[in-house]
Coordinates of C-alpha atoms in Angstrom, one line a residue:
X24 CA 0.0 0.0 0.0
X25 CA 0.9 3.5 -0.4
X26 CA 1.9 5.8 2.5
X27 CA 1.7 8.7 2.6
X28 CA 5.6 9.9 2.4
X29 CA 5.0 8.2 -1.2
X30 CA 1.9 9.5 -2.5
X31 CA 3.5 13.5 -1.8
X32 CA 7.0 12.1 -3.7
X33 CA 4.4 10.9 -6.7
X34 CA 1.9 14.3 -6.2
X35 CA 5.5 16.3 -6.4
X36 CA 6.6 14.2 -9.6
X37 CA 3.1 14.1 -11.5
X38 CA 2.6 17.9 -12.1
X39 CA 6.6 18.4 -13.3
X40 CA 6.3 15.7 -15.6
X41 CA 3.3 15.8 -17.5
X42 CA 4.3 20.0 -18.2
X43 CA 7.9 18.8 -19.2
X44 CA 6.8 16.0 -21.4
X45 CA 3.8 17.9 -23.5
X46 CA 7.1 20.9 -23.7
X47 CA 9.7 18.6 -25.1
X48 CA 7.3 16.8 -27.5
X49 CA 5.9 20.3 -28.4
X50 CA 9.6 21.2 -29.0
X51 CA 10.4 18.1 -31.1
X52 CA 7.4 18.2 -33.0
X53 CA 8.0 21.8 -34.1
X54 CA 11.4 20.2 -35.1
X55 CA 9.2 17.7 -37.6
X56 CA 7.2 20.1 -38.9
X57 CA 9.9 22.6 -39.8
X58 CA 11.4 20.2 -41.2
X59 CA 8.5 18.8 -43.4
X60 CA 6.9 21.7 -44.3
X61 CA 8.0 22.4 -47.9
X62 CA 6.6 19.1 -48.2
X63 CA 3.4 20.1 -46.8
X64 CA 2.3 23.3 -48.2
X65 CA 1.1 24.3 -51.0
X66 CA -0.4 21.1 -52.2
X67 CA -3.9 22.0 -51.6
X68 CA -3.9 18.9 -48.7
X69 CA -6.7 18.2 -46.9
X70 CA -7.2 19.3 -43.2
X71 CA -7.5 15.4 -42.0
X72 CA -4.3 14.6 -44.3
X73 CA -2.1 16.7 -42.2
X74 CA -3.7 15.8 -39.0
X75 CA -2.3 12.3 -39.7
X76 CA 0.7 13.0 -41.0
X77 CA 1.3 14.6 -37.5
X78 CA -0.6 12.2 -35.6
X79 CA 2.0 9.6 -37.5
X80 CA 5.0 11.5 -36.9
X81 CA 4.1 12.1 -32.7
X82 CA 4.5 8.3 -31.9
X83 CA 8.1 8.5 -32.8
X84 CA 8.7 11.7 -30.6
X85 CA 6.6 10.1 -28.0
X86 CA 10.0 8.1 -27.3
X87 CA 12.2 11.0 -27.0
X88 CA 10.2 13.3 -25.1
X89 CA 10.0 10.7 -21.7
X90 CA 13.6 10.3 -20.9
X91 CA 13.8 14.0 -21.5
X92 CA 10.6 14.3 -19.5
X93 CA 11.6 12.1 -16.6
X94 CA 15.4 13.7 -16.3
X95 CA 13.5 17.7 -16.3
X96 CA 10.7 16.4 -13.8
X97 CA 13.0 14.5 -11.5
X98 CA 15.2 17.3 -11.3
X99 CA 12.5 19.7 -10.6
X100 CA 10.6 17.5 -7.8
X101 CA 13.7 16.7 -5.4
X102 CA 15.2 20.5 -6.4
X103 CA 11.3 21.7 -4.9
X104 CA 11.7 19.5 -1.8
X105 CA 14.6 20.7 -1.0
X106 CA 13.8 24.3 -1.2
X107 CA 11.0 23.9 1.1
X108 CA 12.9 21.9 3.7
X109 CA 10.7 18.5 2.9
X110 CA 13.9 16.4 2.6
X111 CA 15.2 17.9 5.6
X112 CA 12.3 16.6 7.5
X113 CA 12.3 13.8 6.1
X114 CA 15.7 13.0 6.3
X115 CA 15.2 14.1 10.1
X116 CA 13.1 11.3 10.5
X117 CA 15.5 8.7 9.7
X118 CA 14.1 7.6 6.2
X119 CA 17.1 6.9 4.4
X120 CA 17.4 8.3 0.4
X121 CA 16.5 5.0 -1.1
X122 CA 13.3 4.7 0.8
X123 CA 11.6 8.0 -0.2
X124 CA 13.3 7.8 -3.7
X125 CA 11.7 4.3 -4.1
X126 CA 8.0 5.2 -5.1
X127 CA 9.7 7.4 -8.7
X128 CA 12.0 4.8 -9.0
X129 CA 8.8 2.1 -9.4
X130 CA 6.9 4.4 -11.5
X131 CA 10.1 5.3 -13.6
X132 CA 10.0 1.0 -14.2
X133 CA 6.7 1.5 -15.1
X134 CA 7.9 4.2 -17.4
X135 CA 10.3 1.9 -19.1
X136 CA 8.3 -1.1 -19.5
X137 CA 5.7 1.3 -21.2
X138 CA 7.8 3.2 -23.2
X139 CA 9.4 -0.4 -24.8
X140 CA 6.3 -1.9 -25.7
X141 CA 5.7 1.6 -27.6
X142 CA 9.0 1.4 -29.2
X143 CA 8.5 -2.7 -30.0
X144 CA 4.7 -2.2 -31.0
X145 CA 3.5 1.4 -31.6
X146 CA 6.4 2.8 -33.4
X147 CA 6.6 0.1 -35.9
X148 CA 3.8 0.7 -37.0
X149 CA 3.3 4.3 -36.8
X150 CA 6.9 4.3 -39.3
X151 CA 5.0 2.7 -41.6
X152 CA 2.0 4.8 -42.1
X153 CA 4.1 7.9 -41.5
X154 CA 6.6 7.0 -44.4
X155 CA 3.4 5.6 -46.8
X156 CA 1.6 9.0 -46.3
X157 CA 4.9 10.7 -46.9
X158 CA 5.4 9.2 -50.3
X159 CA 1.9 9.7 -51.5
X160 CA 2.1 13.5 -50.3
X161 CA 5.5 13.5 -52.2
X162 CA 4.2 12.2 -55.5
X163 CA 0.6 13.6 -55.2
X164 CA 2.5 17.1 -57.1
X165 CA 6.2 16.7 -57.9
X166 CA 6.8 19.9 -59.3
X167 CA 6.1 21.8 -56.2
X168 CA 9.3 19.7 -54.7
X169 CA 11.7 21.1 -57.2
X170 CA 13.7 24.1 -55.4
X171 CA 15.1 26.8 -57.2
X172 CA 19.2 26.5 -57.7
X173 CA 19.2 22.3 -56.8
X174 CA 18.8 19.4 -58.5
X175 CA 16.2 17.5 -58.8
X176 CA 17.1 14.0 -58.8
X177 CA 13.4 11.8 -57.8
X178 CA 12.6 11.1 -61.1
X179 CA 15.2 8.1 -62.9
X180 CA 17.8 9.0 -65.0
X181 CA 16.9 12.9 -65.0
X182 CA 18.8 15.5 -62.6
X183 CA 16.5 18.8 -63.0
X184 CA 17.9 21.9 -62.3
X185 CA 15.0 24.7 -61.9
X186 CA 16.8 28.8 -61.3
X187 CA 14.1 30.3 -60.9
X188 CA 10.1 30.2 -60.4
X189 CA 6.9 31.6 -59.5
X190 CA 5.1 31.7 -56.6
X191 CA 2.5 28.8 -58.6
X192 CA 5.4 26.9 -59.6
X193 CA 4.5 26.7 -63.4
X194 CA 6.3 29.6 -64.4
X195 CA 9.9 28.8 -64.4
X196 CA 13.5 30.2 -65.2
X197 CA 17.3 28.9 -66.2
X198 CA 16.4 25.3 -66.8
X199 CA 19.0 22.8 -67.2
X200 CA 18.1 19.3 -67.7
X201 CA 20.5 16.1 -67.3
X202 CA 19.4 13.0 -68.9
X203 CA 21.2 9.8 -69.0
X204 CA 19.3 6.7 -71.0
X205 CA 22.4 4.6 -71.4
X206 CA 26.2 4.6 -69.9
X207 CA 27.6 5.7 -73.2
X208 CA 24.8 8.7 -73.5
X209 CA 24.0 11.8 -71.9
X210 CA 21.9 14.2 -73.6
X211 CA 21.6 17.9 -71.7
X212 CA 18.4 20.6 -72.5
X213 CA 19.2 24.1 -71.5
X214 CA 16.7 26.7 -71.7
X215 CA 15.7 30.5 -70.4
X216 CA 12.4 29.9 -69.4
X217 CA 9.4 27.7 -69.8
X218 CA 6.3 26.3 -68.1
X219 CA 5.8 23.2 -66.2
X220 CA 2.5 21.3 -65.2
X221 CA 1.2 17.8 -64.4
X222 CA -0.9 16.3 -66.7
X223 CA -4.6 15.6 -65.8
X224 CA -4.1 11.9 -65.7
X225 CA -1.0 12.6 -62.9
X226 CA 1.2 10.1 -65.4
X227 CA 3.1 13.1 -66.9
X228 CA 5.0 16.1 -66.0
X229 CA 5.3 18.6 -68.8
X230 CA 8.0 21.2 -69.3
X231 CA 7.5 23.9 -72.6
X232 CA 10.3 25.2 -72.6
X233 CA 11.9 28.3 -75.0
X234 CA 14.9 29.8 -76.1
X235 CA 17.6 26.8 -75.5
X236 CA 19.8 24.2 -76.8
X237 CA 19.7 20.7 -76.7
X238 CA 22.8 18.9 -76.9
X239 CA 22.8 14.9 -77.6
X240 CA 25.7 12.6 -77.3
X241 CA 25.5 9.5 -79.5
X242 CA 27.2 6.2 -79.2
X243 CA 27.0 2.5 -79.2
X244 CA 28.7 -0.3 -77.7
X245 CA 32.2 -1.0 -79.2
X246 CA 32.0 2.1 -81.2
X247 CA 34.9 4.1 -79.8
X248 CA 33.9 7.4 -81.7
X249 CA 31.2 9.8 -80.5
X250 CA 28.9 11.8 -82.1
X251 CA 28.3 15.6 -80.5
X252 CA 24.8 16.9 -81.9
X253 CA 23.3 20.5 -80.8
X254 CA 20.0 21.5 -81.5
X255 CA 18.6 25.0 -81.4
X256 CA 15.2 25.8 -80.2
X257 CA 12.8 28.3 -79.7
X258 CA 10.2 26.0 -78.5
X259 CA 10.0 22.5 -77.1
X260 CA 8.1 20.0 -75.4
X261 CA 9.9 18.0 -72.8
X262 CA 7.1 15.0 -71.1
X263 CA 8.6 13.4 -68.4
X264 CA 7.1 9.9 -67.1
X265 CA 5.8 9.6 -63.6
X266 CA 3.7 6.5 -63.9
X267 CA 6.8 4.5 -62.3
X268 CA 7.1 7.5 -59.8
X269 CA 3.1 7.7 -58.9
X270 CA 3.7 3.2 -58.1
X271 CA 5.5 4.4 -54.9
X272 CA 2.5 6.0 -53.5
X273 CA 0.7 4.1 -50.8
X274 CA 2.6 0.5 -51.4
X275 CA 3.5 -0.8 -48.0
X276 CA 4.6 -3.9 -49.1
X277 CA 7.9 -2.6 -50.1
X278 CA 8.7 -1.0 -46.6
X279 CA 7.1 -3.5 -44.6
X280 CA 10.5 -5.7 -44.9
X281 CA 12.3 -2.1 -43.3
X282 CA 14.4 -2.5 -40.3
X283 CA 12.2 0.5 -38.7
X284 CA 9.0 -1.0 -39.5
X285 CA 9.9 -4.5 -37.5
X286 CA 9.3 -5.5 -33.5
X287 CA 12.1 -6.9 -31.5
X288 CA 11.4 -10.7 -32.0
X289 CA 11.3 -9.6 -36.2
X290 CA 14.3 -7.9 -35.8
X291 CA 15.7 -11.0 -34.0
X292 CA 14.3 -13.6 -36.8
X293 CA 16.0 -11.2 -39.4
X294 CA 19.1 -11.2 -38.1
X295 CA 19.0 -14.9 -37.8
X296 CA 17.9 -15.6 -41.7
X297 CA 20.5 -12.8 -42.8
X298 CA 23.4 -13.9 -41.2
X299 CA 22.6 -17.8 -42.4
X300 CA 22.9 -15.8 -46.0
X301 CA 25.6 -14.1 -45.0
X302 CA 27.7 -17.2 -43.5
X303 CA 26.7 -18.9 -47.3
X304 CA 28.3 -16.9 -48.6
X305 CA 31.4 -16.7 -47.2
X306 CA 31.4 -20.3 -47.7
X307 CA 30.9 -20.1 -51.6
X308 CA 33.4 -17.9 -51.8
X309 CA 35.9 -20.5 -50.7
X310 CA 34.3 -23.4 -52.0
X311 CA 34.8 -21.1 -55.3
X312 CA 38.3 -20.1 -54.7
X313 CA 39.4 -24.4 -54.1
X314 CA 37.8 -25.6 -56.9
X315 CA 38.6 -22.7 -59.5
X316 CA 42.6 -23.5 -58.1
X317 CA 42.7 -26.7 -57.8
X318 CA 46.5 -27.5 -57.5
X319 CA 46.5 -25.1 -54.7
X320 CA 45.5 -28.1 -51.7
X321 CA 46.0 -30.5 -54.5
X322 CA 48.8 -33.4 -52.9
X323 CA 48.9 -35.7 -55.9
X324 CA 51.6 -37.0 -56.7
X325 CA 51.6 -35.2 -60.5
X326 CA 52.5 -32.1 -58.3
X327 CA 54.8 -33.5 -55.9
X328 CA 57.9 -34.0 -58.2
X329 CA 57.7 -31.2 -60.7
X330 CA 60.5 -28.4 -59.9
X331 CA 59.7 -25.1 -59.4
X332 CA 60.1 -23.1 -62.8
X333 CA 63.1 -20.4 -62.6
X334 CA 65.0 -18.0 -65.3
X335 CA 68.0 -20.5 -64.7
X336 CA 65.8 -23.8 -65.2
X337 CA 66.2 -25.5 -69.0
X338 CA 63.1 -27.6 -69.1
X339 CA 59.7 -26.3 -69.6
X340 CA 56.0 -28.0 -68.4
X341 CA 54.9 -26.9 -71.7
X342 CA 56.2 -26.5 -75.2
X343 CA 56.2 -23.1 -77.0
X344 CA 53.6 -24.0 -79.2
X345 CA 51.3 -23.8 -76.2
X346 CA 52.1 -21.5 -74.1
X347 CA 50.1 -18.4 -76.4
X348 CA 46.7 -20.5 -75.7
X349 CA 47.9 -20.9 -72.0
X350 CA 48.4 -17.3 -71.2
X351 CA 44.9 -16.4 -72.6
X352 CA 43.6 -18.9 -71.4
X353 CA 44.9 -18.2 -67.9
X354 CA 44.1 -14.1 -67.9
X355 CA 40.5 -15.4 -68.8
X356 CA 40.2 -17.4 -65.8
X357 CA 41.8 -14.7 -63.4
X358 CA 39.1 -12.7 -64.5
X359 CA 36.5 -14.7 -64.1
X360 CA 37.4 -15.3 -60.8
X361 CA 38.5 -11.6 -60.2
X362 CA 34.6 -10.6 -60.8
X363 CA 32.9 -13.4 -59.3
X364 CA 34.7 -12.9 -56.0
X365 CA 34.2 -8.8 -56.5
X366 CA 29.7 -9.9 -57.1
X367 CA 30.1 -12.4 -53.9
X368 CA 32.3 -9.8 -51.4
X369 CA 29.6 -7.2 -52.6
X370 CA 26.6 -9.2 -51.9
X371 CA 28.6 -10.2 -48.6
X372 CA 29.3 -6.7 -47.1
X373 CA 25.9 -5.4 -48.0
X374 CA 24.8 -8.7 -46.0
X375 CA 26.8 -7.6 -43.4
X376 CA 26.0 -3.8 -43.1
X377 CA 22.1 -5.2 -42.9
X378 CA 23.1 -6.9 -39.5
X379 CA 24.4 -4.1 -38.1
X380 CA 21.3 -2.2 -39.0
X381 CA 19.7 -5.1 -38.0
X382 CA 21.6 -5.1 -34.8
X383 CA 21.1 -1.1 -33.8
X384 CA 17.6 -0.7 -34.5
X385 CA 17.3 -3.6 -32.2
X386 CA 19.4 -2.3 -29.6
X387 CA 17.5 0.9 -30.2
X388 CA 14.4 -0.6 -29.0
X389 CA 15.8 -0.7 -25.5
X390 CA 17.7 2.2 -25.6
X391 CA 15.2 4.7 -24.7
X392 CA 13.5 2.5 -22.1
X393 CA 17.2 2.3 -20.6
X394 CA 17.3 6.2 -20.7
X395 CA 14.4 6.6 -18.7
X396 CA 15.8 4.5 -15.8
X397 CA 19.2 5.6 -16.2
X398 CA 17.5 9.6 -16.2

């Protein structure tokens, strides 16, 4: 039961923390929306869009507001005690530190067990809706995320480079276009002004653009020359595909698989599975390396005798006449091998860097629970 020395330690805490936690998230979720809000406005979103966008975005900052919360509150309740001579009475009384410290230090558990099953359950889940509502507020109109004097880069194989434009974002200024369709091929538009606008089906965005060049570089495989063509224009049409770009929208199948988007015992059961992969591998890679060089481990007795070959030794393994087809057939094989170990060690370390993202989003789902004891 609760005495009465703990119920005025909890009444002391309650008021503190409850104003220190609605501060900090307040704080932190000025922080989001600063940070989102280029994002946000101008796209004629509806009221109840935004409203979940935030309501999305507060379960993350739920997590880092307590430990702040509990540190500010803590400090405030004993710093309040003191100053009106409560600990001294207390204290007075022979009730050790521990002992009146004892009822915070239960609720702070309760604080931590809380705050875990939000970070293993909540937040998951929250990730995902936040980052699905995120990409179909992105896509729902792509020109308005085009910032005057930088790149544009969402749309494949185009970086967009917009100087200026109007308040509407139709109306635009010093356009340079970068366009890359194959390795051997860059084509670059540069114009002084122009107009921009989705189409009505959302599967297009369309620049008319004036005054500008258009410069194409031609090529083909094997062909070592290049062509250089420039075209002059006072007018021209530039459509721009988005039906690829508009497929991200709302798809949570693709980020369900996210390290963010998974509880503890997923997390765990990821690990697992990745580093079986991972261990594979490594193992193909030297099953690889001892059959592609045999005479490496081989201890046959064809190998045993045979002297090492020298500048100063006479005989030869193999006569001249062979040798040509030897070499190229030897450089072949080194670079076989030189690219299928370079594809298995890059499959491997990307393997690799998934468990330890694996690992710390794990380790993250304890941390602020930790932080809120150790606070």
């Amino acid at each position: 039961m609760l005495k009465k020395l703990d119920k005025l330690i909890l009444k002391s805490f309650l008021g503190p923390f409850i104003v220190t936690f609605f501060i900090a998230f307040f704080v932190l979720m000025m922080q989001i929306l600063w940070k989102y809000i280029d994002d946000l406005v101008g796209k004629g979103l509806p009221f109840f869009t935004i409203a979940k966008f935030v309501w999305y975005a507060s379960a993350t900052l739920s997590s880092l507001a307590m430990p702040i919360a509990i540190l500010i509150s803590s400090i405030m309740t004993f710093g309040n005690l003191g100053e009106s001579f409560e600990l001294v009475a207390i204290k007075s009384a022979g009730i050790s530190l521990l002992r009146f410290m004892r009822p915070l230090m239960w609720f702070t558990v309760l604080l931590c067990i809380i705050t875990f099953l939000f970070a293993n359950y909540v937040i998951p889940y929250s990730q995902l809706k936040f980052v699905t509502l995120y990409r179909d507020i992105l896509v729902k109109k792509p020109a308005l995320n085009m910032k005057q004097g930088i790149f544009y880069k969402d749309i494949d194989k185009y970086a967009i480079k917009v100087g200026k434009k109007d308040e509407n974002g139709t109306k635009i200024e010093n356009v340079l276009i970068y366009e890359q369709s194959n390795i051997l091929q860059e084509n670059t538009i540069v114009a002084k002004s122009g107009n921009m606008q989705i189409s009505d089906n959302n599967n297009y965005l369309e620049f008319k653009l004036k005054d500008g060049n258009r410069y194409q570089e031609k090529g083909s495989y094997g062909d070592t020359s290049t062509e250089y063509v420039r075209l002059q224009f006072q007018t021209f049409k530039k459509l721009f595909d988005l039906s690829a770009f508009n497929q991200k929208a709302g798809n949570e199948e693709d980020l369900k698989n996210n390290s963010k988007m998974l509880s503890a015992t997923q997390l765990n059961k990821n690990i697992d599975s990745v580093s079986k992969i991972k261990d594979s591998l490594s193992k193909n890679i030297s099953r690889y390396i001892h059959a592609s060089l045999k005479y490496v481990n081989d201890t046959s007795s064809q190998w045993k005798n045979v002297a090492p070959v020298t500048f100063s030794n006479k005989e030869k393994l193999f006569p001249d006449s062979a040798e040509d087809i030897l070499y190229e057939r030897s450089i072949s094989k080194i670079g076989e091998i030189k690219n299928n170990l370079f594809f298995n060690n890059t499959e491997f370390e990307s393997k690799k860097q998934d468990i330890i993202n694996l690992k710390l989003e794990w380790q993250r789902k304890f941390a602020f629970s930790l932080a809120c004891m150790v606070l």
